[in-house]
Amino acid sequence: MTPAVPRPGDTLSFPSDSSLFNNRFESYKLAPLPRGDDAVISTPLHTPFVLPETSSHARLSYQQVADRARHNHLKAGPDGELLFIDGTGAVTAIEVDPTSAAVRLHPLLIVPLASDATVPEYPDAHPVAPREWLISDGRGRIYVLTIEKSPLAWSANLRTAAHVAEDGHPIPFRCLAVRPAPTGGAIMLYATSSRTDHSQQDSATEEASTAAAFEVRMPRRSRTTFQIHLAHLENAPDDGGVSNLPLQPLWRATSAELPAFVHYDAALQRFAIGSGSPVIIAHEGEIIGETSPSLQAPPDNATTSQPQSDAVGTAPDRRKPPPFSWTQDGDSVTVAFPIPSDTPTSSIRLTLSRQYVTLHVASAAAALSPAASLSPVVPRLSHKKLWDLIDPNTSVWTFDREAEGRNSTFGLLTLHLEKGHPGTRWADVFETIPRGGDTASSGRFQELDPEEDYENVPETLDASELAAISEQMEQWAQTVLQTGPSALAQSAEGLGSGIPTSLTGDEIDVEVDGDTGKAFVVTWIENALTPTPQTVCPHESVPYSLLSTPFPAPDILDTSNITVQHDVDGLLFQAPTTAVEYRWRHTSTFPALAFVLATKRDTRFVYHLDQRACFAFDSPALLPGPARTRPFGGGGNLFIYVSPDEPKAKQGIQHVVRVGSNASGGLLGVISTRLASGEPVIIALCEHEVVTLRVFG
């Protein structure tokens, strides 16, 4: 087995430079665009953009729906052309005049789309070389498209390249990145999904008791995981022959979530994948390059720990207790989570809606715990559906750091949920059974939660015993950690071994700023072009918050910099460029960016343009389905936050631009390009129009 890359030291992946902070900054001042009414120009599409149809029986996880919602349909090639493909397979190129920014549309061809029974992905295009593109039909087939340009019109040639197959049949995949290969052809990083169905109950006894209690049949649930593959596409035959062989990946990896960004360093031949969970690579059934420590799973015959009056030699119970305890009365439900007492309140990110809860907690103790990779001790819920409706406006949470006394390493995070239907007795905290209108066949999309441990947790009937879950977790953690140093011990600074973990300060209002950005960790894949790569995940248990990625542009192939939340600011970080470095370099700061983004609830895309400005497109996402199910409206609003010219300025400039009109239709994709003068121009693709935005004059 290939040896693992040595684990980096316990230093932050995103260290900040205090000299780049602007502590004097107060606010953004609204200002008109320099070009006035001439800043926004709309060009009608020859035919409206059509999203692909999706079967009413399609079963998509929340991650899959969210990925489709933020999909950017517009792509930029290195020769200046822009490309998009709609749900019918129609490929259209956009030509932007380098002097006047006038837009010209070139319908090229229609990619054949097979009528497969599986749920398709979006057709997509990725540039490989000038005028050469890799096309995915969304159903598993890959084509190479070559564009021929002339003054009058553009044309294109399409040839079959390969297909992604499973058991001999093409399967849909999501193309993550395409780059030229050093030996010719292209390398393609792509993702497929798999769903594992399993029974709700573990035993016939539990099944019978549950049926007796609720008098309903418990359904089967599904767990969706994502497989990430890297494959090499050879050059097409010179004689124009067809090469439609199954794609043979060099390696496969798995992750619980799809990547939020992908960075590829061609010189070092390594990927950096930012995702909500680490990426794990398997080779011939073995984990290779796994750098996070792990513990052996508890034996099946593990017994419950005995009272102190029993024999001293009794083996301790290493089974993890339930992740929470809960009780209820006629008007409310109280849920108590045990979390490490060193957790800053600013690291508790909680979002409540009428029937969903999102809860992410970042803790130094949990990050350093040797058990963290096997059984996390902090709650992590992403859009988890509650058993019944609540009133989010009157529901609150509290955090008691000393629930079990000053010497306890666990405190108690308690959610006080006000019932939406007072008097209704909840059977569980989170939904485990279908109710009216929520069956798989009645909705177009069904969220399939992977967080099984949070379901079927028995109710604590005695409210006075609710806090006992903290003591149980304390005992379990101490038992698990007996085989190694106590990673749960606090340092003098109260930050578990002195390692800070939160990107937000103690003075941040979690209710306002806690839901900003997307939580992510970075997994590095070394020797990525070999069959046996290695992975490095410096901080798999400490999620950062991603605010923005670089604006897609013809001259940008890789996500070489990203913006990460720090308190109310957004810090711009540059990717490391040496083989032994995994820390990103802080190069600039967007003051108060996290604060202003927290007020946007329909943000579709958030991109930054170098260090100059950050762009937030606030527009509802369009999802697959019949047009009558989608609201017809404009492309939404664009919020532009321009960095102050002076590093210690008190104010910055903010622009608000309407993207098109009501006739433009929904926003589908955006890119940035530059004119011959160097002026950046934003091109926005809507359902009925292409909108040109000249925001800097």
XYZ file of C-alpha atoms in Angstrom:
697
model
C 0.000 0.000 0.000
C 1.269 3.452 -0.877
C 2.474 5.294 2.241
C 0.434 8.214 3.427
C 1.625 11.761 3.080
C 2.826 12.973 6.508
C 0.101 14.831 8.351
C 0.731 18.593 8.525
C 1.267 20.209 11.870
C -1.751 21.422 13.795
C -1.737 24.931 12.365
C -4.654 26.688 10.785
C -5.107 26.173 7.053
C -6.216 29.799 6.733
C -4.029 31.965 9.028
C -4.967 35.635 8.955
C -2.605 38.601 8.664
C -3.704 41.266 11.138
C -1.953 43.981 9.110
C -4.537 43.451 6.347
C -7.523 44.076 8.624
C -9.427 47.350 8.545
C -10.730 47.875 12.074
C -11.899 51.387 11.209
C -14.358 50.273 8.544
C -17.955 51.274 9.278
C -20.212 50.680 6.267
C -20.752 50.519 2.520
C -22.227 53.610 0.875
C -24.738 53.119 -1.933
C -23.598 54.742 -5.180
C -24.869 54.704 -8.797
C -22.942 52.924 -11.521
C -20.399 55.122 -13.342
C -22.009 54.462 -16.750
C -25.561 55.198 -15.616
C -28.353 53.787 -17.801
C -25.819 52.519 -20.347
C -24.452 50.008 -17.843
C -27.055 47.289 -18.525
C -27.801 46.015 -22.049
C -30.070 43.060 -22.879
C -29.857 40.837 -25.962
C -32.760 38.418 -26.635
C -31.950 34.740 -27.071
C -32.932 33.161 -30.394
C -34.913 30.547 -28.462
C -35.673 30.514 -24.720
C -33.385 28.467 -22.513
C -35.090 25.205 -21.570
C -34.204 23.382 -18.374
C -34.220 19.582 -18.617
C -37.381 17.809 -17.551
C -37.250 15.628 -14.459
C -39.569 12.739 -13.733
C -42.156 13.290 -11.021
C -40.809 10.106 -9.402
C -37.222 11.397 -9.281
C -35.619 10.959 -5.885
C -32.922 13.518 -5.210
C -31.126 14.174 -1.955
C -30.882 17.653 -0.521
C -27.246 17.829 -1.661
C -28.226 17.012 -5.251
C -30.971 19.619 -5.317
C -28.660 22.242 -3.785
C -25.977 21.451 -6.377
C -28.450 21.983 -9.204
C -29.610 25.232 -7.623
C -26.116 26.749 -7.714
C -25.113 25.307 -11.099
C -23.619 27.912 -13.453
C -24.797 27.124 -16.998
C -22.516 29.690 -18.675
C -18.865 28.780 -19.343
C -15.908 30.756 -20.723
C -13.256 29.409 -23.094
C -9.610 30.506 -23.374
C -10.173 31.902 -26.886
C -12.809 34.336 -25.641
C -15.947 32.452 -26.610
C -18.711 31.742 -24.095
C -20.798 28.581 -24.271
C -24.032 27.240 -22.803
C -26.177 24.129 -23.329
C -29.862 23.962 -22.489
C -32.012 20.983 -21.528
C -32.706 20.049 -25.158
C -28.986 19.745 -25.952
C -28.842 22.977 -27.981
C -25.314 24.438 -27.865
C -24.985 28.211 -28.289
C -21.820 30.314 -28.351
C -21.666 33.971 -27.302
C -19.219 36.363 -28.948
C -18.366 39.555 -27.068
C -16.956 42.446 -29.090
C -13.640 43.418 -27.431
C -14.237 47.131 -28.074
C -17.950 47.835 -27.613
C -18.963 44.822 -25.487
C -21.746 44.090 -27.994
C -23.016 40.522 -27.790
C -23.554 38.221 -30.769
C -25.152 34.777 -30.499
C -24.042 31.771 -32.576
C -26.284 28.672 -32.433
C -23.875 25.795 -33.095
C -25.546 22.386 -32.958
C -27.706 20.060 -30.883
C -26.090 17.351 -28.779
C -28.055 14.077 -29.036
C -29.697 13.221 -25.719
C -30.551 9.611 -24.989
C -33.863 8.867 -23.276
C -32.456 7.013 -20.303
C -34.569 6.040 -17.317
C -32.090 7.442 -14.797
C -32.298 10.988 -13.438
C -30.061 13.085 -15.731
C -27.596 15.750 -14.721
C -27.470 19.110 -16.486
C -25.758 19.048 -19.914
C -22.490 20.890 -19.456
C -19.469 22.233 -21.336
C -15.853 22.625 -20.204
C -12.974 24.129 -22.229
C -9.914 21.974 -22.882
C -7.917 24.155 -25.282
C -8.609 27.213 -27.459
C -11.805 26.447 -29.452
C -11.940 22.892 -28.089
C -14.536 21.862 -25.525
C -15.538 18.761 -23.640
C -19.314 18.254 -23.667
C -21.320 16.145 -21.228
C -24.881 15.281 -22.228
C -25.897 14.807 -18.591
C -26.646 11.136 -19.191
C -23.155 9.666 -19.145
C -21.857 10.390 -22.649
C -18.875 12.625 -23.423
C -18.251 14.511 -26.656
C -15.494 16.729 -28.015
C -16.702 19.931 -29.663
C -14.442 21.998 -31.924
C -15.498 25.541 -32.848
C -14.684 27.063 -36.236
C -14.886 30.859 -36.280
C -15.512 33.081 -39.302
C -16.550 36.749 -39.603
C -20.079 35.833 -40.685
C -20.953 32.906 -38.429
C -19.449 30.272 -36.219
C -19.887 26.539 -36.667
C -18.845 23.469 -34.724
C -17.980 19.808 -35.142
C -19.005 17.181 -32.614
C -17.451 13.764 -32.141
C -18.052 11.097 -29.538
C -15.193 10.647 -27.084
C -16.200 8.241 -24.303
C -18.883 7.450 -21.769
C -19.098 6.868 -18.040
C -20.555 3.432 -17.442
C -21.615 1.161 -14.630
C -22.391 -2.487 -15.376
C -22.070 -1.673 -19.062
C -24.666 1.118 -19.057
C -24.000 4.876 -19.199
C -24.740 6.679 -15.931
C -25.149 10.420 -15.298
C -22.189 12.272 -13.822
C -21.361 15.777 -12.674
C -18.219 17.195 -14.298
C -16.163 19.016 -11.653
C -13.040 20.056 -13.576
C -11.375 19.492 -16.949
C -7.724 20.336 -17.556
C -5.222 19.615 -20.351
C -3.186 16.497 -19.605
C 0.627 16.782 -19.676
C 0.804 13.813 -22.083
C -1.963 15.075 -24.376
C -5.705 14.867 -24.197
C -7.433 15.953 -21.008
C -7.961 14.905 -17.424
C -11.487 15.048 -16.044
C -12.568 15.108 -12.413
C -16.192 14.040 -12.154
C -18.712 12.853 -9.584
C -21.405 10.194 -9.582
C -23.924 9.435 -6.878
C -25.229 6.259 -5.301
C -28.130 5.645 -2.973
C -28.294 2.832 -0.456
C -31.754 1.779 0.673
C -32.071 0.218 4.090
C -34.797 -0.587 6.539
C -35.852 1.955 9.108
C -35.611 -0.506 11.994
C -32.767 -2.751 13.080
C -34.815 -5.609 14.455
C -38.238 -7.155 14.228
C -38.838 -6.306 17.885
C -38.198 -2.616 17.351
C -40.324 -2.672 14.232
C -43.236 -4.226 16.081
C -43.018 -1.856 19.032
C -42.802 1.177 16.795
C -45.781 0.046 14.755
C -47.766 -0.465 17.932
C -46.857 2.986 19.182
C -47.552 4.953 16.028
C -49.845 2.571 14.101
C -48.080 3.336 10.835
C -45.728 1.460 8.588
C -42.138 2.687 8.781
C -40.754 3.367 5.300
C -37.389 2.606 3.840
C -34.922 5.460 3.804
C -31.913 6.139 1.647
C -28.385 7.363 2.131
C -26.851 9.268 -0.781
C -23.075 9.287 -1.160
C -20.929 10.767 -3.906
C -18.080 9.076 -5.742
C -15.387 11.354 -7.158
C -13.312 9.966 -10.044
C -10.327 11.127 -12.077
C -9.945 9.877 -15.647
C -7.665 10.587 -18.604
C -9.299 11.250 -21.974
C -7.007 10.433 -24.866
C -6.833 12.571 -27.994
C -9.420 11.707 -30.632
C -8.213 9.772 -33.695
C -6.861 11.998 -36.459
C -8.892 10.165 -39.098
C -12.148 11.237 -37.475
C -12.935 7.771 -36.236
C -15.242 7.241 -33.311
C -13.843 6.506 -29.890
C -16.696 5.653 -27.547
C -15.053 3.436 -24.977
C -16.036 3.330 -21.310
C -14.015 5.765 -19.263
C -11.521 4.032 -16.960
C -10.847 6.193 -13.883
C -7.357 6.290 -12.389
C -8.823 6.368 -8.888
C -12.073 6.715 -7.004
C -12.931 8.658 -3.869
C -16.027 9.113 -1.749
C -17.539 12.078 0.053
C -20.788 12.842 1.819
C -21.122 16.129 -0.068
C -20.332 17.528 -3.501
C -17.383 19.955 -3.751
C -17.959 23.672 -3.342
C -14.742 24.412 -5.240
C -11.892 22.551 -6.964
C -8.347 23.867 -7.372
C -5.771 22.062 -9.532
C -2.047 22.820 -9.476
C -0.645 21.503 -12.753
C 2.979 21.982 -11.665
C 2.513 19.923 -8.489
C -0.131 17.623 -10.017
C -2.400 17.907 -7.013
C -6.003 18.864 -6.350
C -7.480 20.854 -3.498
C -11.141 19.983 -3.028
C -13.281 22.142 -0.762
C -16.348 20.303 0.481
C -18.610 20.021 3.487
C -16.961 16.697 4.361
C -13.510 15.167 3.738
C -12.756 13.245 0.548
C -11.584 9.669 1.134
C -9.782 7.663 -1.558
C -10.009 3.876 -1.706
C -7.754 1.561 -3.709
C -8.522 -2.149 -3.915
C -10.685 -1.904 -0.827
C -8.109 -0.067 1.301
C -8.025 3.562 2.358
C -4.865 5.145 0.985
C -3.316 8.333 2.196
C -5.757 8.524 5.092
C -4.173 11.031 7.459
C -6.772 11.471 10.178
C -6.420 9.241 13.250
C -9.137 6.726 13.939
C -10.128 4.199 16.568
C -11.233 0.622 16.305
C -15.007 0.270 16.315
C -16.439 -1.079 19.578
C -17.012 -4.828 19.591
C -20.502 -6.086 18.918
C -20.658 -7.687 22.357
C -19.862 -4.488 24.221
C -21.911 -4.324 27.383
C -23.399 -1.453 29.301
C -21.106 -0.169 32.060
C -22.129 -1.406 35.508
C -22.902 0.738 38.568
C -20.035 1.561 40.907
C -21.237 -1.088 43.322
C -20.408 -3.776 40.754
C -17.049 -5.452 40.337
C -14.168 -3.116 39.650
C -12.938 -5.148 36.705
C -16.103 -4.704 34.626
C -15.277 -3.505 31.092
C -16.457 0.062 30.403
C -19.142 0.758 27.809
C -17.595 2.239 24.659
C -20.860 2.585 22.805
C -21.657 6.185 22.087
C -24.786 7.541 23.801
C -27.570 9.165 21.757
C -26.578 12.511 20.230
C -29.219 14.333 22.275
C -31.996 13.952 24.808
C -35.425 15.492 24.534
C -38.713 16.020 26.282
C -41.945 17.853 25.540
C -45.059 19.391 26.984
C -48.222 20.589 25.311
C -46.665 23.740 23.838
C -42.964 23.056 23.285
C -40.213 20.523 22.618
C -36.899 20.796 24.468
C -33.838 19.208 22.833
C -30.498 19.027 24.698
C -27.220 18.408 22.819
C -24.000 17.702 24.758
C -21.161 19.692 23.185
C -17.613 20.461 24.379
C -17.671 23.250 26.932
C -14.813 25.090 25.180
C -17.083 25.844 22.211
C -17.362 29.618 21.571
C -20.942 30.763 21.186
C -19.948 32.285 17.843
C -19.150 28.760 16.600
C -22.736 27.599 17.121
C -24.541 28.106 13.834
C -28.259 27.460 14.091
C -30.964 28.170 11.533
C -34.625 27.380 12.205
C -37.516 27.405 9.769
C -41.060 26.127 10.059
C -40.028 22.481 9.727
C -36.264 22.359 9.160
C -33.234 22.890 11.342
C -29.579 23.414 10.385
C -27.055 23.127 13.213
C -23.269 23.239 12.795
C -20.886 23.422 15.750
C -17.111 23.930 15.527
C -15.161 22.949 18.658
C -11.468 22.693 19.433
C -12.032 19.617 21.572
C -13.965 17.820 18.860
C -11.424 18.776 16.211
C -8.524 17.279 18.141
C -10.337 14.240 19.490
C -8.896 10.974 18.164
C -12.462 9.726 18.010
C -13.596 12.579 15.803
C -13.151 10.739 12.516
C -15.186 7.779 13.774
C -17.867 9.237 16.064
C -18.071 13.029 16.149
C -18.995 14.532 19.505
C -20.523 17.677 18.064
C -23.910 17.857 16.325
C -24.060 18.457 12.591
C -27.458 18.755 10.978
C -27.992 20.095 7.469
C -31.569 21.026 6.609
C -32.947 18.257 8.806
C -36.723 17.905 8.806
C -38.527 18.083 12.136
C -41.357 15.734 13.101
C -43.872 18.590 12.995
C -44.065 22.338 12.460
C -42.566 24.838 14.910
C -42.732 28.595 15.372
C -39.179 29.748 14.515
C -39.874 33.296 15.706
C -40.462 32.242 19.321
C -38.051 29.279 19.435
C -34.734 29.968 21.196
C -31.529 28.192 22.217
C -29.246 28.360 25.249
C -25.733 27.094 26.016
C -24.790 26.105 29.568
C -21.027 25.484 29.706
C -21.179 24.103 33.257
C -24.159 21.786 32.964
C -22.317 19.100 34.960
C -20.013 21.325 37.006
C -16.802 23.259 36.372
C -14.696 20.149 35.873
C -16.864 18.839 33.044
C -15.580 19.068 29.480
C -19.135 18.985 28.125
C -21.770 21.675 28.306
C -25.387 21.578 27.231
C -26.758 23.213 24.080
C -30.529 23.313 24.500
C -33.098 24.102 21.813
C -36.474 25.308 23.033
C -38.825 24.714 20.103
C -42.334 26.129 20.272
C -44.806 23.748 18.649
C -46.606 24.974 15.570
C -49.584 22.832 16.571
C -49.919 23.145 20.362
C -51.346 20.057 21.974
C -49.906 17.671 19.367
C -47.671 15.036 20.941
C -44.489 14.455 18.951
C -43.421 10.873 18.330
C -39.850 11.918 17.531
C -37.809 15.096 17.152
C -36.955 14.498 13.498
C -39.242 13.034 10.882
C -38.939 9.296 10.340
C -42.373 8.536 8.875
C -44.250 10.040 5.909
C -47.261 12.216 6.556
C -49.849 13.636 4.218
C -48.273 15.195 1.134
C -44.726 14.122 1.987
C -44.578 10.717 0.326
C -41.917 10.026 -2.259
C -44.423 9.932 -5.098
C -46.221 13.173 -4.263
C -43.254 15.544 -4.442
C -40.834 16.227 -7.224
C -37.856 16.230 -4.907
C -37.545 14.299 -1.678
C -34.835 15.141 0.809
C -33.036 11.993 1.898
C -31.242 12.660 5.161
C -28.088 10.675 5.962
C -28.118 11.622 9.669
C -29.656 8.413 11.000
C -28.279 8.765 14.525
C -30.619 11.679 15.130
C -33.752 9.665 14.431
C -35.683 7.325 16.727
C -34.115 8.797 19.875
C -36.422 7.853 22.776
C -38.059 10.659 24.703
C -36.884 11.499 28.216
C -40.185 11.483 30.074
C -38.717 13.020 33.239
C -37.675 16.570 32.343
C -35.342 16.707 35.361
C -33.208 13.986 33.729
C -32.750 15.921 30.486
C -29.254 17.166 31.359
C -28.031 13.626 32.083
C -27.067 13.305 28.409
C -24.116 15.604 29.124
C -22.809 13.275 31.833
C -23.298 10.255 29.562
C -21.304 11.884 26.779
C -18.624 12.888 29.292
C -18.246 9.295 30.485
C -18.194 7.952 26.938
C -15.556 10.447 25.823
C -13.303 9.670 28.781
C -13.634 5.943 28.122
C -12.754 6.309 24.450
C -9.796 8.552 25.180
C -8.189 6.182 27.691
C -6.087 4.704 24.896
C -4.415 8.013 24.109
C -3.815 11.563 25.316
C -6.924 13.453 26.296
C -7.683 15.687 23.371
C -10.633 17.025 25.312
C -8.446 18.692 27.951
C -8.588 22.466 27.890
C -5.617 24.747 27.699
C -5.214 27.884 29.756
C -6.866 29.803 26.933
C -9.900 27.502 27.069
C -9.352 26.369 23.471
C -8.567 22.644 23.713
C -4.752 22.340 23.456
C -4.569 25.973 22.451
C -5.809 25.444 18.881
C -8.347 28.092 17.855
C -11.086 26.743 15.643
C -13.667 29.425 15.024
C -13.538 31.928 12.205
C -15.959 34.201 14.035
C -15.203 36.278 17.106
C -17.036 36.109 20.418
C -18.831 39.400 19.755
C -20.570 38.278 16.547
C -24.341 38.002 16.644
C -24.917 34.388 15.666
C -28.556 35.069 14.785
C -27.411 37.558 12.126
C -24.064 36.238 10.938
C -24.120 32.524 11.720
C -25.708 31.429 8.449
C -23.200 33.166 6.176
C -21.330 31.181 3.535
C -20.930 27.444 3.176
C -19.118 25.285 5.728
C -16.189 23.420 4.146
C -12.936 21.612 4.772
C -10.077 21.192 2.289
C -8.806 17.799 1.134
C -5.535 17.794 -0.806
C -4.970 14.961 -3.290
C -1.261 14.504 -3.950
C 0.123 12.622 -6.980
C -3.322 13.009 -8.494
C -2.320 11.756 -11.953
C -1.224 8.361 -10.646
C -3.386 5.337 -9.787
C -2.322 5.602 -6.116
C -2.687 9.203 -4.935
C -2.512 10.266 -1.306
C -4.835 12.567 0.612
C -4.112 15.228 3.197
C -6.958 16.802 5.160
C -5.316 19.096 7.723
C -8.508 19.921 9.634
C -11.288 17.541 8.723
C -13.286 18.373 11.860
C -12.956 22.166 11.789
C -15.140 23.586 9.024
C -14.434 27.009 7.623
C -17.054 29.179 5.943
C -16.638 29.801 2.217
C -17.976 33.183 1.095
C -16.913 33.459 -2.554
C -14.833 31.955 -5.347
C -13.162 33.672 -8.338
C -15.425 34.997 -11.073
C -15.447 32.471 -13.961
C -13.488 34.063 -16.792
C -11.628 33.045 -19.979
C -8.248 33.534 -18.295
C -9.112 31.638 -15.097
C -8.970 27.847 -15.173
C -8.451 27.118 -11.512
C -9.815 28.319 -8.204
C -6.450 29.652 -7.043
C -7.981 31.938 -4.414
C -11.090 31.910 -2.255
C -12.750 34.198 0.271
C -13.234 32.790 3.776
C -15.270 34.279 6.608
C -13.428 35.813 9.558
C -15.688 37.577 12.061
C -17.725 39.976 9.909
C -15.041 40.204 7.200
C -14.179 38.155 4.158
C -10.498 37.256 3.853
C -9.048 36.551 0.411
C -6.629 33.609 0.497
C -4.196 32.436 -2.182
C -3.566 28.719 -2.625
C -0.123 27.424 -1.566
C 2.335 26.789 -4.380
C 4.904 24.452 -2.801
C 4.645 20.710 -2.322
C 5.146 20.820 1.446
C 2.747 23.677 2.164
C -0.953 23.344 2.945
C -1.603 26.747 4.467
C -3.279 29.349 2.286
C -1.857 32.897 2.246
C -4.007 35.846 3.330
C -3.587 38.496 0.593
C -6.485 40.913 1.006
C -9.630 41.650 3.023
C -13.177 42.491 1.971
C -14.335 44.431 5.048
C -17.731 43.473 6.518
C -18.404 41.079 3.622
C -19.766 38.302 5.837
C -22.056 40.790 7.556
C -23.626 42.120 4.343
C -23.950 38.661 2.784
C -25.826 37.431 5.860
C -28.768 39.619 4.851
C -29.134 37.906 1.446
C -31.495 34.921 1.518
C -31.787 34.060 -2.203
C -28.110 34.329 -3.113
C -27.474 32.304 -6.266
C -23.828 33.077 -7.025
C -21.133 34.890 -5.019
C -17.912 35.653 -6.900
C -14.998 38.022 -6.373
C -13.086 39.852 -9.095
C -9.471 39.794 -7.963
C -9.123 42.075 -4.929
C -11.325 44.702 -6.511
C -14.893 43.733 -5.626
C -17.238 40.962 -4.585
C -20.457 40.236 -6.521
C -23.551 38.663 -4.949
C -26.329 37.665 -7.352
C -29.528 37.566 -5.323
C -31.956 35.540 -7.434
C -34.130 32.485 -6.720
C -32.718 29.302 -8.205
C -34.462 27.576 -11.102
C -34.771 23.824 -10.705
C -35.686 21.152 -13.269
C -39.351 20.622 -13.906
C -42.316 21.912 -15.890
C -42.205 25.634 -16.579
C -45.559 26.154 -14.889
C -44.007 25.171 -11.546
C -41.383 27.919 -11.714
C -42.045 31.578 -10.964
C -41.592 33.821 -13.992
C -39.552 36.853 -13.095
C -36.356 38.701 -13.754
C -32.775 37.809 -13.058
C -32.848 39.337 -9.587
C -30.488 41.916 -8.138
C -26.713 42.129 -8.249
C -25.028 43.532 -5.143
C -21.473 44.757 -5.745
C -19.182 45.487 -2.796
C -16.112 47.422 -3.940
C -13.003 47.259 -1.777
C -11.951 50.676 -0.422
C -9.000 52.287 -2.166
C -7.410 53.156 1.173
C -6.555 50.206 3.449
C -7.976 51.963 6.539
C -10.964 53.702 4.921
C -14.153 53.965 6.957
C -16.497 53.466 4.010
C -16.680 51.397 0.855
C -18.853 51.658 -2.240
C -21.864 49.459 -2.870
C -23.753 49.173 -6.180
C -27.148 47.538 -6.634
C -28.018 46.543 -10.198
C -31.164 44.960 -11.571
C -30.153 42.030 -13.800
C -32.373 42.473 -16.855
C -36.122 42.946 -16.535
C -39.166 40.822 -15.764
C -39.057 39.644 -19.376
C -35.507 38.317 -18.941
C -36.570 35.253 -16.986
C -34.628 33.587 -14.214
C -30.847 33.830 -13.856
C -28.968 30.763 -15.136
C -25.285 31.657 -15.242
C -22.698 34.448 -15.110
C -19.104 34.981 -16.248
C -16.624 37.847 -16.382
C -14.594 38.854 -19.416
C -12.357 41.804 -20.275
C -12.439 44.229 -23.162
C -9.352 45.281 -25.086
C -9.081 48.294 -22.772
C -8.913 46.030 -19.734
C -12.409 46.940 -18.515
C -14.154 43.976 -16.877
C -17.603 43.118 -18.247
C -20.151 40.807 -16.636
C -22.244 38.564 -18.904
C -25.398 37.103 -17.333
C -27.424 34.337 -18.971
C -31.164 34.410 -18.261
C -34.015 32.275 -19.588
C -34.882 34.712 -22.388
C -31.986 37.160 -22.633
C -28.263 37.669 -22.324
C -27.592 40.672 -20.076
C -24.353 42.667 -20.370
C -23.281 44.571 -17.239
C -20.592 47.267 -17.442
C -20.265 48.170 -13.789
C -16.891 49.924 -13.712
C -17.265 52.311 -16.662
